Coordinates of C-alpha atoms in Angstrom, one line a residue:
Chain A
M1 CA 27.5 -49.1 -30.8
K2 CA 30.6 -47.1 -30.1
I3 CA 32.6 -48.1 -33.2
W4 CA 32.5 -44.6 -34.6
T5 CA 33.6 -43.1 -31.2
I6 CA 36.6 -45.3 -31.1
C7 CA 37.3 -44.9 -34.8
K8 CA 37.1 -41.1 -34.6
R9 CA 39.6 -41.1 -31.7
E10 CA 42.1 -43.3 -33.6
L11 CA 41.8 -41.1 -36.7
K12 CA 42.6 -38.1 -34.6
G13 CA 45.6 -40.0 -33.3
Y14 CA 46.7 -40.7 -36.9
F15 CA 46.2 -37.2 -38.2
Y16 CA 47.2 -35.1 -35.2
S17 CA 50.6 -36.7 -35.3
T18 CA 52.7 -36.9 -38.5
Q19 CA 52.2 -40.7 -38.7
A20 CA 49.4 -40.8 -41.2
Y21 CA 51.0 -38.2 -43.5
I22 CA 54.4 -39.9 -43.5
L23 CA 52.9 -43.3 -44.2
I24 CA 50.6 -42.1 -46.9
G25 CA 53.4 -40.0 -48.3
F26 CA 55.7 -43.0 -48.4
F27 CA 53.1 -45.1 -50.1
L28 CA 52.5 -42.5 -52.7
L29 CA 56.2 -42.0 -53.3
L30 CA 56.8 -45.6 -54.0
S31 CA 53.6 -46.2 -55.9
G32 CA 54.3 -43.1 -58.0
F33 CA 57.8 -44.5 -58.8
F34 CA 56.3 -47.8 -60.0
F35 CA 53.7 -45.8 -62.0
V36 CA 56.2 -43.6 -63.8
N37 CA 58.6 -46.5 -64.3
F38 CA 55.9 -48.6 -65.9
L39 CA 54.6 -45.8 -68.1
V40 CA 58.0 -44.9 -69.4
R41 CA 59.0 -48.5 -70.1
A42 CA 55.8 -50.1 -71.3
Q43 CA 54.1 -47.1 -72.9
I44 CA 50.7 -48.5 -72.1
P45 CA 48.1 -46.2 -70.6
T46 CA 46.9 -48.4 -67.8
I47 CA 47.8 -49.0 -64.2
Q48 CA 46.3 -52.4 -63.2
Y49 CA 49.6 -54.2 -63.8
I50 CA 51.5 -52.1 -61.3
M51 CA 48.7 -52.3 -58.6
G52 CA 49.9 -55.7 -57.6
D53 CA 53.2 -54.2 -56.6
W54 CA 51.4 -51.7 -54.3
A55 CA 50.4 -54.7 -52.2
L56 CA 54.0 -55.3 -51.5
I57 CA 54.5 -51.7 -50.4
F58 CA 51.6 -52.1 -48.1
L59 CA 53.2 -55.2 -46.6
F60 CA 55.9 -52.9 -45.2
I61 CA 53.5 -50.1 -44.2
T62 CA 50.8 -52.1 -42.4
P63 CA 53.0 -53.0 -39.4
I64 CA 53.7 -49.3 -38.8
L65 CA 50.2 -48.3 -39.4
T66 CA 48.7 -50.7 -36.9
M67 CA 51.5 -51.0 -34.3
K68 CA 50.2 -48.5 -31.9
L69 CA 46.5 -49.2 -32.0
F70 CA 46.4 -51.2 -28.8
T71 CA 49.9 -50.8 -27.5
E72 CA 49.4 -47.0 -27.1
D73 CA 46.2 -47.6 -25.1
R74 CA 48.0 -49.9 -22.7
K75 CA 50.9 -47.5 -22.3
H76 CA 48.6 -44.6 -21.4
G77 CA 46.2 -46.6 -19.2
M78 CA 43.4 -46.0 -21.6
E79 CA 42.4 -49.7 -21.7
K80 CA 41.2 -49.4 -18.2
M81 CA 39.1 -46.4 -18.9
V82 CA 37.7 -47.8 -22.1
F83 CA 36.8 -51.2 -20.7
S84 CA 35.3 -49.8 -17.5
S85 CA 32.9 -47.8 -19.7
P86 CA 29.8 -49.3 -21.2
V87 CA 31.6 -50.3 -24.4
S88 CA 31.9 -53.8 -25.8
V89 CA 35.3 -55.2 -26.8
T90 CA 33.9 -55.9 -30.2
D91 CA 33.2 -52.2 -30.7
V92 CA 36.7 -51.2 -29.7
V93 CA 38.4 -53.7 -32.0
L94 CA 36.1 -52.8 -34.9
G95 CA 36.6 -49.1 -34.3
K96 CA 40.4 -49.4 -34.4
Y97 CA 40.4 -51.7 -37.4
L98 CA 38.1 -49.3 -39.2
A99 CA 40.3 -46.3 -38.5
A100 CA 43.4 -48.0 -39.9
L101 CA 41.3 -49.1 -42.9
L102 CA 40.2 -45.6 -43.5
V103 CA 43.8 -44.3 -43.6
Y104 CA 44.6 -47.0 -46.1
G105 CA 41.5 -46.1 -48.1
A106 CA 42.7 -42.4 -48.1
A107 CA 46.0 -43.5 -49.6
L108 CA 44.2 -45.5 -52.2
L109 CA 42.0 -42.6 -53.0
V110 CA 44.9 -40.4 -53.8
T111 CA 46.2 -42.9 -56.2
C112 CA 43.1 -42.4 -58.3
S113 CA 45.0 -39.4 -59.7
Y114 CA 47.1 -42.0 -61.6
T115 CA 43.9 -43.3 -63.2
I116 CA 43.0 -39.7 -64.2
I117 CA 46.4 -39.2 -65.7
V118 CA 46.3 -42.4 -67.8
S119 CA 42.8 -41.5 -68.9
L120 CA 44.1 -38.1 -70.2
M121 CA 46.9 -39.8 -72.0
G122 CA 45.0 -42.6 -73.7
N123 CA 42.0 -44.8 -73.4
P124 CA 42.6 -47.3 -70.5
D125 CA 40.2 -50.2 -69.8
L126 CA 38.6 -48.9 -66.6
G127 CA 37.0 -52.3 -65.6
P128 CA 40.2 -54.1 -64.6
I129 CA 41.4 -51.0 -62.8
A130 CA 38.2 -50.8 -60.8
S131 CA 38.3 -54.5 -59.9
S132 CA 42.0 -54.1 -58.9
Y133 CA 41.1 -51.3 -56.6
L134 CA 38.4 -53.6 -55.0
G135 CA 41.0 -56.4 -54.7
L136 CA 43.6 -54.1 -53.2
F137 CA 41.1 -52.8 -50.7
L138 CA 40.2 -56.3 -49.6
L139 CA 43.8 -57.3 -49.4
G140 CA 44.6 -54.3 -47.3
S141 CA 41.7 -55.1 -45.0
A142 CA 43.2 -58.6 -44.4
F143 CA 46.7 -57.1 -43.8
I144 CA 45.3 -54.6 -41.3
S145 CA 43.4 -57.3 -39.4
V146 CA 46.8 -59.1 -38.9
G147 CA 48.3 -55.8 -37.7
V148 CA 45.4 -55.2 -35.3
F149 CA 45.9 -58.7 -33.9
A150 CA 49.6 -58.2 -33.4
S151 CA 49.2 -54.9 -31.7
S152 CA 46.9 -56.5 -29.1
L153 CA 49.6 -59.1 -28.2
T154 CA 52.1 -56.8 -26.6
E155 CA 52.7 -53.5 -24.8
N156 CA 55.6 -52.7 -27.0
Q157 CA 55.1 -50.9 -30.4
I158 CA 58.3 -52.3 -32.0
I159 CA 57.5 -55.8 -31.0
A160 CA 53.9 -55.4 -32.3
A161 CA 55.3 -54.2 -35.6
V162 CA 57.8 -57.0 -35.9
I163 CA 55.1 -59.6 -35.2
S164 CA 52.8 -58.3 -37.8
F165 CA 55.6 -57.9 -40.3
S166 CA 56.7 -61.5 -39.7
L167 CA 53.1 -62.8 -40.1
L168 CA 52.6 -60.9 -43.3
L169 CA 55.9 -62.0 -44.6
F170 CA 54.9 -65.6 -43.8
F171 CA 51.7 -65.2 -45.8
W172 CA 53.7 -63.7 -48.7
L173 CA 56.3 -66.6 -48.6
A174 CA 53.4 -69.1 -48.5
D175 CA 52.5 -67.7 -51.9
L176 CA 56.0 -68.6 -53.3
L177 CA 55.8 -72.1 -51.9
Q178 CA 52.7 -72.9 -54.0
G179 CA 54.5 -74.9 -56.6
I180 CA 56.5 -77.1 -54.2
F181 CA 53.7 -79.0 -52.5
K182 CA 51.2 -81.3 -53.9
G183 CA 47.8 -82.7 -52.8
F184 CA 46.6 -81.9 -49.3
S185 CA 49.6 -79.8 -48.3
Q186 CA 49.2 -77.7 -51.4
D187 CA 45.6 -77.0 -50.3
I188 CA 46.9 -75.8 -46.9
V189 CA 49.5 -73.6 -48.5
S190 CA 46.9 -72.2 -50.9
L191 CA 44.7 -71.5 -48.0
L192 CA 47.4 -69.3 -46.5
S193 CA 48.3 -67.5 -49.7
V194 CA 46.8 -64.1 -49.4
F195 CA 48.4 -62.8 -52.6
E196 CA 47.2 -65.5 -54.9
R197 CA 43.5 -64.4 -54.4
Y198 CA 44.4 -61.0 -55.7
M199 CA 45.3 -62.2 -59.2
P200 CA 41.7 -62.6 -60.6
F201 CA 41.0 -59.0 -59.5
Q202 CA 43.9 -57.8 -61.5
S203 CA 42.6 -59.4 -64.7
G204 CA 39.2 -57.7 -64.2
I205 CA 37.4 -60.6 -62.6
I206 CA 35.4 -59.9 -59.4
A207 CA 35.8 -63.3 -57.9
L208 CA 33.3 -64.1 -55.2
S209 CA 35.6 -66.7 -53.7
G210 CA 38.3 -64.0 -53.3
I211 CA 35.9 -61.6 -51.7
I212 CA 34.7 -64.3 -49.3
Y213 CA 38.3 -65.4 -48.6
Y214 CA 39.4 -61.9 -47.7
I215 CA 36.4 -61.1 -45.6
S216 CA 36.7 -64.4 -43.6
F217 CA 40.5 -63.8 -43.2
T218 CA 39.8 -60.4 -41.7
A219 CA 37.0 -61.8 -39.5
I220 CA 39.2 -64.5 -38.2
F221 CA 42.0 -62.2 -37.1
L222 CA 39.5 -59.7 -35.6
L223 CA 37.8 -62.4 -33.7
L224 CA 41.1 -63.7 -32.4
T225 CA 41.9 -60.1 -31.2
I226 CA 38.5 -59.9 -29.4
R227 CA 39.1 -63.2 -27.8
L228 CA 42.6 -62.2 -26.7
I229 CA 41.5 -59.0 -25.1
K230 CA 38.5 -60.6 -23.4
S231 CA 40.8 -63.2 -22.0
R232 CA 43.2 -60.6 -20.7
W233 CA 40.6 -58.5 -19.0
L234 CA 37.6 -60.6 -18.2
Q235 CA 39.5 -63.6 -16.9
Chain B
M1 CA 24.4 -48.5 -3.8
I2 CA 27.2 -51.0 -3.8
E3 CA 26.8 -54.6 -2.6
V4 CA 29.7 -57.0 -2.6
Q5 CA 29.4 -60.5 -1.4
N6 CA 32.0 -63.2 -1.0
L7 CA 34.2 -61.6 -3.7
T8 CA 37.0 -63.9 -4.6
K9 CA 39.7 -63.8 -7.3
S10 CA 42.0 -66.8 -7.7
Y11 CA 45.0 -67.1 -10.0
G12 CA 45.6 -70.8 -10.0
P13 CA 46.0 -71.9 -6.4
L14 CA 46.7 -68.3 -5.3
R15 CA 43.9 -66.2 -3.9
A16 CA 44.5 -62.6 -4.7
V17 CA 41.2 -61.6 -3.1
N18 CA 39.6 -64.0 -0.7
G19 CA 35.9 -63.8 0.0
I20 CA 35.4 -60.1 0.9
S21 CA 32.0 -58.7 1.5
F22 CA 30.7 -55.2 2.2
T23 CA 27.9 -52.8 1.3
L24 CA 27.9 -49.1 0.8
E25 CA 24.9 -46.7 1.1
K26 CA 24.4 -43.7 -1.1
G27 CA 26.7 -40.8 -0.2
E28 CA 29.1 -42.9 1.8
V29 CA 32.8 -42.6 1.2
L30 CA 34.8 -45.8 1.7
G31 CA 38.6 -45.8 2.0
F32 CA 40.6 -48.8 1.0
L33 CA 43.9 -49.2 2.8
G34 CA 46.5 -51.9 2.6
P35 CA 50.1 -52.6 1.8
N36 CA 51.1 -53.2 -1.8
G37 CA 49.9 -56.6 -3.0
A38 CA 47.0 -56.7 -0.5
G39 CA 44.4 -57.0 -3.3
K40 CA 43.1 -53.4 -3.4
S41 CA 43.6 -52.9 -7.1
T42 CA 42.3 -56.4 -8.0
T43 CA 39.2 -55.6 -6.0
M44 CA 38.8 -52.3 -7.7
N45 CA 39.3 -53.9 -11.1
M46 CA 36.5 -56.3 -10.3
L47 CA 34.2 -53.6 -9.0
T48 CA 34.7 -51.7 -12.3
G49 CA 34.0 -54.8 -14.4
L50 CA 37.5 -55.1 -15.8
L51 CA 38.2 -58.4 -14.1
L52 CA 35.7 -61.2 -13.8
P53 CA 35.6 -62.5 -10.2
T54 CA 36.2 -66.2 -9.7
E55 CA 33.4 -66.3 -7.1
G56 CA 31.1 -63.8 -5.5
M57 CA 28.7 -61.1 -6.5
I58 CA 28.9 -57.4 -7.2
K59 CA 25.9 -55.2 -7.4
I60 CA 26.1 -51.6 -8.5
V61 CA 22.9 -49.6 -7.9
G62 CA 21.1 -53.0 -7.7
I63 CA 22.5 -54.2 -11.1
D64 CA 24.4 -57.4 -11.0
M65 CA 27.8 -56.8 -12.7
S66 CA 28.0 -60.4 -14.1
E67 CA 24.5 -60.3 -15.5
D68 CA 24.4 -56.9 -17.2
P69 CA 27.9 -55.4 -17.1
K70 CA 27.1 -52.7 -19.7
K71 CA 24.2 -51.3 -17.6
A72 CA 26.2 -51.5 -14.4
K73 CA 29.2 -49.7 -15.9
K74 CA 26.9 -46.8 -16.9
H75 CA 26.7 -46.0 -13.2
L76 CA 30.4 -46.1 -12.6
G77 CA 33.2 -43.6 -12.9
Y78 CA 36.7 -44.9 -12.5
L79 CA 40.1 -43.3 -12.0
P80 CA 42.8 -46.0 -12.3
E81 CA 46.2 -45.7 -10.6
I82 CA 47.7 -44.2 -13.7
P83 CA 45.3 -41.5 -15.0
P84 CA 44.1 -42.6 -18.5
L85 CA 44.9 -40.0 -21.0
Y86 CA 45.5 -39.5 -24.7
P87 CA 48.5 -37.1 -24.8
D88 CA 47.9 -36.0 -28.4
M89 CA 44.4 -34.6 -27.6
T90 CA 43.4 -31.3 -26.0
V91 CA 41.6 -31.5 -22.6
E92 CA 38.3 -30.5 -24.2
E93 CA 38.6 -33.1 -27.0
F94 CA 39.5 -35.8 -24.5
L95 CA 36.5 -35.0 -22.3
E96 CA 34.3 -35.1 -25.4
F97 CA 35.6 -38.6 -26.1
A98 CA 34.8 -39.6 -22.5
C99 CA 31.3 -38.2 -22.9
E100 CA 30.7 -40.3 -26.0
L101 CA 32.1 -43.4 -24.2
K102 CA 29.8 -42.8 -21.3
E103 CA 26.9 -42.2 -23.5
V104 CA 26.2 -38.6 -22.5
K105 CA 24.0 -37.6 -25.4
K106 CA 22.4 -34.4 -24.6
G107 CA 24.2 -31.3 -23.3
K108 CA 27.7 -32.6 -24.0
K109 CA 29.1 -29.0 -24.0
E110 CA 27.4 -28.1 -20.7
E111 CA 28.6 -31.4 -19.1
I112 CA 32.2 -30.6 -20.1
Q113 CA 31.9 -27.0 -18.8
R114 CA 30.5 -28.3 -15.5
I115 CA 33.4 -30.7 -14.9
L116 CA 36.0 -28.2 -16.1
G117 CA 34.6 -25.8 -13.5
L118 CA 34.4 -28.4 -10.7
L119 CA 38.0 -29.3 -11.0
N120 CA 39.2 -25.8 -11.8
I121 CA 40.8 -26.7 -15.1
K122 CA 39.0 -24.3 -17.4
N123 CA 42.2 -22.4 -18.1
V124 CA 43.8 -25.4 -19.8
K125 CA 40.9 -26.7 -21.8
G126 CA 42.4 -25.9 -25.2
R127 CA 45.9 -27.2 -24.4
L128 CA 47.3 -30.6 -25.5
I129 CA 47.4 -33.0 -22.6
K130 CA 51.0 -34.0 -23.2
N131 CA 52.1 -30.4 -22.4
L132 CA 50.4 -30.3 -19.0
S133 CA 52.0 -30.8 -15.6
K134 CA 51.4 -34.0 -13.5
G135 CA 48.9 -32.2 -11.3
Y136 CA 46.8 -31.2 -14.2
K137 CA 47.0 -34.7 -15.7
Q138 CA 45.8 -36.2 -12.5
R139 CA 42.9 -33.7 -12.4
I140 CA 41.9 -34.6 -16.0
G141 CA 42.0 -38.2 -14.9
I142 CA 39.5 -37.4 -12.2
A143 CA 37.5 -35.3 -14.7
Q144 CA 36.9 -38.2 -17.0
A145 CA 35.6 -40.3 -14.1
L146 CA 33.1 -37.6 -13.4
V147 CA 31.7 -37.5 -16.9
G148 CA 28.0 -38.4 -17.0
N149 CA 27.6 -37.8 -13.3
P150 CA 27.8 -41.5 -12.3
D151 CA 26.3 -42.6 -9.0
V152 CA 29.4 -44.5 -8.0
L153 CA 33.0 -43.2 -8.2
I154 CA 36.0 -45.5 -7.8
L155 CA 39.2 -43.6 -7.3
D156 CA 42.5 -45.4 -7.1
E157 CA 44.9 -43.0 -5.3
P158 CA 43.3 -39.8 -6.5
T159 CA 45.9 -37.4 -5.0
V160 CA 49.1 -39.0 -6.1
G161 CA 51.5 -36.6 -7.7
L162 CA 49.7 -33.4 -6.6
D163 CA 51.2 -30.6 -4.5
P164 CA 49.8 -29.9 -1.0
K165 CA 47.5 -27.1 -2.3
Q166 CA 46.1 -29.3 -5.0
I167 CA 45.7 -32.2 -2.6
R168 CA 43.5 -30.0 -0.4
E169 CA 41.5 -28.9 -3.5
I170 CA 40.9 -32.5 -4.6
R171 CA 40.0 -33.5 -1.0
D172 CA 37.4 -30.7 -1.0
V173 CA 36.1 -31.8 -4.4
I174 CA 35.7 -35.4 -3.1
K175 CA 33.9 -34.1 0.0
E176 CA 31.6 -32.1 -2.2
L177 CA 31.0 -35.1 -4.5
S178 CA 30.2 -37.3 -1.6
Q179 CA 26.9 -35.4 -1.2
N180 CA 25.5 -37.0 -4.4
H181 CA 27.9 -39.9 -5.1
T182 CA 29.0 -43.0 -3.4
I183 CA 32.8 -43.1 -3.4
I184 CA 35.4 -45.8 -3.0
L185 CA 38.9 -44.5 -2.8
S186 CA 42.2 -46.2 -2.1
S187 CA 45.2 -44.3 -0.8
H188 CA 48.6 -44.7 0.9
I189 CA 48.2 -41.3 2.5
L190 CA 46.5 -42.2 5.8
P191 CA 45.6 -38.7 7.1
E192 CA 43.8 -38.2 3.8
V193 CA 41.7 -41.3 4.3
S194 CA 40.8 -40.3 7.8
A195 CA 39.9 -36.8 6.6
V196 CA 37.7 -37.8 3.7
C197 CA 36.3 -41.3 4.4
D198 CA 33.2 -42.3 6.5
R199 CA 34.4 -45.8 6.7
I200 CA 37.7 -47.6 6.2
I201 CA 38.5 -51.1 5.1
I202 CA 42.0 -52.2 5.8
M203 CA 43.0 -55.1 3.5
N204 CA 45.8 -57.5 4.0
K205 CA 46.6 -60.6 1.9
G206 CA 43.3 -60.4 0.0
E207 CA 41.2 -60.3 3.1
I208 CA 39.5 -57.6 5.1
A209 CA 41.7 -57.2 8.1
A210 CA 39.6 -54.5 9.7
T211 CA 36.6 -52.3 8.8
D212 CA 35.2 -49.4 10.8
T213 CA 35.3 -45.6 11.0
A214 CA 38.8 -44.1 11.4
E215 CA 37.9 -43.1 15.0
N216 CA 36.7 -46.5 16.1
L217 CA 39.6 -48.2 14.5
T218 CA 42.1 -46.1 16.5
K219 CA 40.1 -46.5 19.6
S220 CA 39.9 -50.3 19.4
F221 CA 43.6 -50.5 19.1
E222 CA 44.4 -48.3 22.0
T223 CA 45.2 -50.8 24.8
S224 CA 46.5 -48.0 27.1
S225 CA 46.5 -44.3 27.2
T226 CA 49.9 -42.7 27.0
L227 CA 50.8 -39.3 28.4
Q228 CA 53.9 -37.3 27.5
V229 CA 54.7 -35.1 30.5
Q230 CA 57.6 -32.7 31.4
I231 CA 58.2 -32.7 35.1
E232 CA 60.7 -30.7 37.1
G233 CA 62.4 -32.5 40.0
P234 CA 65.1 -35.1 40.7
I235 CA 64.5 -38.1 38.4
D236 CA 64.4 -40.8 41.0
D237 CA 61.9 -39.0 43.1
V238 CA 59.7 -38.3 40.1
L239 CA 59.7 -41.9 39.0
Y240 CA 58.9 -43.0 42.5
T241 CA 56.0 -40.5 43.0
V242 CA 54.5 -41.1 39.6
S243 CA 54.4 -44.9 39.9
S244 CA 52.6 -44.5 43.2
V245 CA 49.7 -42.8 41.5
S246 CA 46.7 -45.2 41.2
G247 CA 46.0 -46.2 37.6
V248 CA 49.6 -45.7 36.3
T249 CA 50.9 -48.9 34.8
S250 CA 54.3 -47.8 33.7
V251 CA 56.5 -44.7 33.6
A252 CA 59.8 -44.1 31.8
P253 CA 62.0 -41.1 31.3
K254 CA 62.2 -40.2 27.6
E255 CA 64.7 -37.3 27.4
Q256 CA 66.2 -34.5 29.4
I257 CA 64.8 -31.1 28.5
K258 CA 67.1 -29.0 30.7
E259 CA 68.7 -29.4 34.1
N260 CA 66.4 -31.1 36.6
V261 CA 63.6 -31.3 33.9
Y262 CA 62.8 -34.5 32.2
E263 CA 60.2 -35.7 29.8
Y264 CA 58.4 -38.9 30.8
L265 CA 56.2 -41.3 29.0
I266 CA 53.5 -42.4 31.5
K267 CA 51.0 -45.2 30.6
G268 CA 47.7 -45.7 32.3
A269 CA 44.9 -48.2 32.0
V270 CA 42.8 -47.5 28.9
D271 CA 39.5 -46.6 30.5
L272 CA 41.0 -44.5 33.3
D273 CA 41.9 -40.8 33.1
I274 CA 45.1 -40.5 35.2
R275 CA 45.7 -36.8 34.4
R276 CA 43.9 -35.4 37.5
P277 CA 45.4 -37.8 40.2
L278 CA 48.8 -37.3 38.5
F279 CA 48.5 -33.5 38.7
F280 CA 47.5 -33.4 42.4
T281 CA 50.1 -36.0 43.5
L282 CA 52.9 -34.1 41.8
A283 CA 51.7 -30.8 43.1
D284 CA 51.6 -32.1 46.6
S285 CA 55.2 -33.4 46.2
K286 CA 56.2 -29.9 44.9
M287 CA 57.2 -31.3 41.5
P288 CA 55.6 -29.0 38.9
I289 CA 54.3 -30.3 35.6
L290 CA 55.6 -28.0 32.9
R291 CA 53.9 -29.6 30.0
M292 CA 51.4 -32.5 29.6
E293 CA 50.2 -34.0 26.3
Q294 CA 48.0 -37.0 25.6
K295 CA 49.3 -39.2 22.9
R296 CA 46.8 -40.9 20.6
L297 CA 47.3 -43.7 18.2
S298 CA 47.2 -42.4 14.7
L299 CA 45.5 -44.3 11.9
E300 CA 49.1 -45.0 10.7
D301 CA 49.8 -46.9 13.9
V302 CA 46.7 -48.9 13.6
F303 CA 47.5 -49.7 9.9
L304 CA 51.0 -50.8 10.8
Q305 CA 49.7 -52.9 13.7
I306 CA 47.2 -54.7 11.7
T307 CA 49.4 -55.3 8.7
T308 CA 52.6 -56.2 10.6
I309 CA 51.2 -58.4 13.3
E310 CA 49.9 -60.8 10.7
E311 CA 53.0 -60.6 8.6
T312 CA 55.4 -61.5 11.4
T313 CA 53.9 -64.8 12.3
P314 CA 56.8 -67.0 11.3
E315 CA 54.9 -70.0 9.7
E316 CA 52.6 -67.6 7.9
M317 CA 55.5 -65.6 6.5
H318 CA 57.1 -68.8 5.2
E319 CA 53.8 -70.0 3.6
N320 CA 53.1 -66.7 2.0
L321 CA 56.4 -65.6 0.7
V322 CA 56.3 -67.3 -2.7
P323 CA 52.7 -66.6 -3.6
E324 CA 53.1 -63.0 -2.7
E325 CA 55.7 -62.6 -5.3
E326 CA 53.8 -64.5 -7.9
L327 CA 50.8 -62.2 -7.2
S328 CA 52.8 -59.1 -8.1
H329 CA 53.9 -60.7 -11.3
E330 CA 50.3 -61.6 -12.2
N331 CA 49.2 -58.1 -11.6
M332 CA 51.9 -56.7 -13.7
D333 CA 51.0 -58.9 -16.6
D334 CA 47.4 -57.8 -16.2
L335 CA 48.3 -54.2 -16.6

């Protein structure tokens, strides 16, 4: 298993450049703005209501976070070195996915300071906050799997970013289309709606269906990536 | 060490590599020559397990690549045409990453030191790869192929982008490595191939056009021996006298050196040494030889002969023109 080897290398790529710092910084800036704005207006010492908005910020960040995972390797000829080594494609894909997920996790970890601040101010209900964190983490994992897939499609970082942004936007819009359709088509739309599954987490419910949905969503996109890379190399 | 049988790679109706077979013993160095699009890189990609062959078998150290690719790849070191590098890492970090990929578990530090020393790049081990010159990058590319001391090394144009001094160094490294490794290398630089390789395969249009030692290849393509001779004397008399020598098949003046001295190209039958009769005949006729040189076919001549003879057959050219182009596109997509 070389997942950790690949993951470590990608983490170095993130943190040796300014990329991870800028992305985490951007995330904190906007989430901090939502946080302050909510506190001042609502005067309620809790944060679970604004955490849903963070998902939207992350929709913009994911394409940039994941765009170079595979494109960079192709540009520098690393794909040939990696795949002529005794490494399986699965390990490579999982390693890269894990690296992006860890950067995302690091950003979420810093936002725990908001929870500490509201705990100092009042007496927030920690349950819904914890379940919201779990939901956000799963949602982020689904987003990142889409980004990983997009980055394996092309050699160009910008194109990869545009593809993953379009896909994520499509899933977001599917959420808005919910009310329009009825019957079978509504089931289809609901299947695509990544955001809807987050709602129970926000109200403090750890929904098993949601967990399974996000995990399968992630698995499908990672499997697609593995298939795609295998078909490109081992054809 | 390496056994290749009937290796074929098809892209639709087009055969990029068409049924090639060869075997390599331990310590042998094999050179791949061929014009662009001949199927060299495709063959190398299949040997390294990057591409799955349409047909045929590859065995590395007795392990079938299609049956157990992971195990077979452990015995391989590969330097692709573009050296694979992570520009944001230092040389040492990059080699450490290569060690982990190649499953070098014990003595990672010593292994890195050994390779740094071998390629003479100890002085840059702490520097970021992106700040290094092309020559160093190429050497780091070779360094990653050497990690884990694999039995088989596959080097795609290992000396591209190096200066003459570095080329000599890398050549020496390859020669040194050939004592314990089996090496396949491809190159456009023909003297390099003849200097380093025990055996040469010339590929053309996906097939092996010729395979032998450099020496035998040049010998088999010499249909006549050519002498380049400077002779003093009136040109007509010289031409008459030379053509009367037994064994001489043709003689032609090449250029005037100074007054009454010309340089001639004299061809004789291939298995006959015409130098002695030529010398005595001309001496008897009082036409002194000022300079005499035997011209040999270089590997370059052989290469051009093999690859151009086949290309200029008119029907063949017509047939192959379109697929050739498609092939290059396919290859580009692959990369």
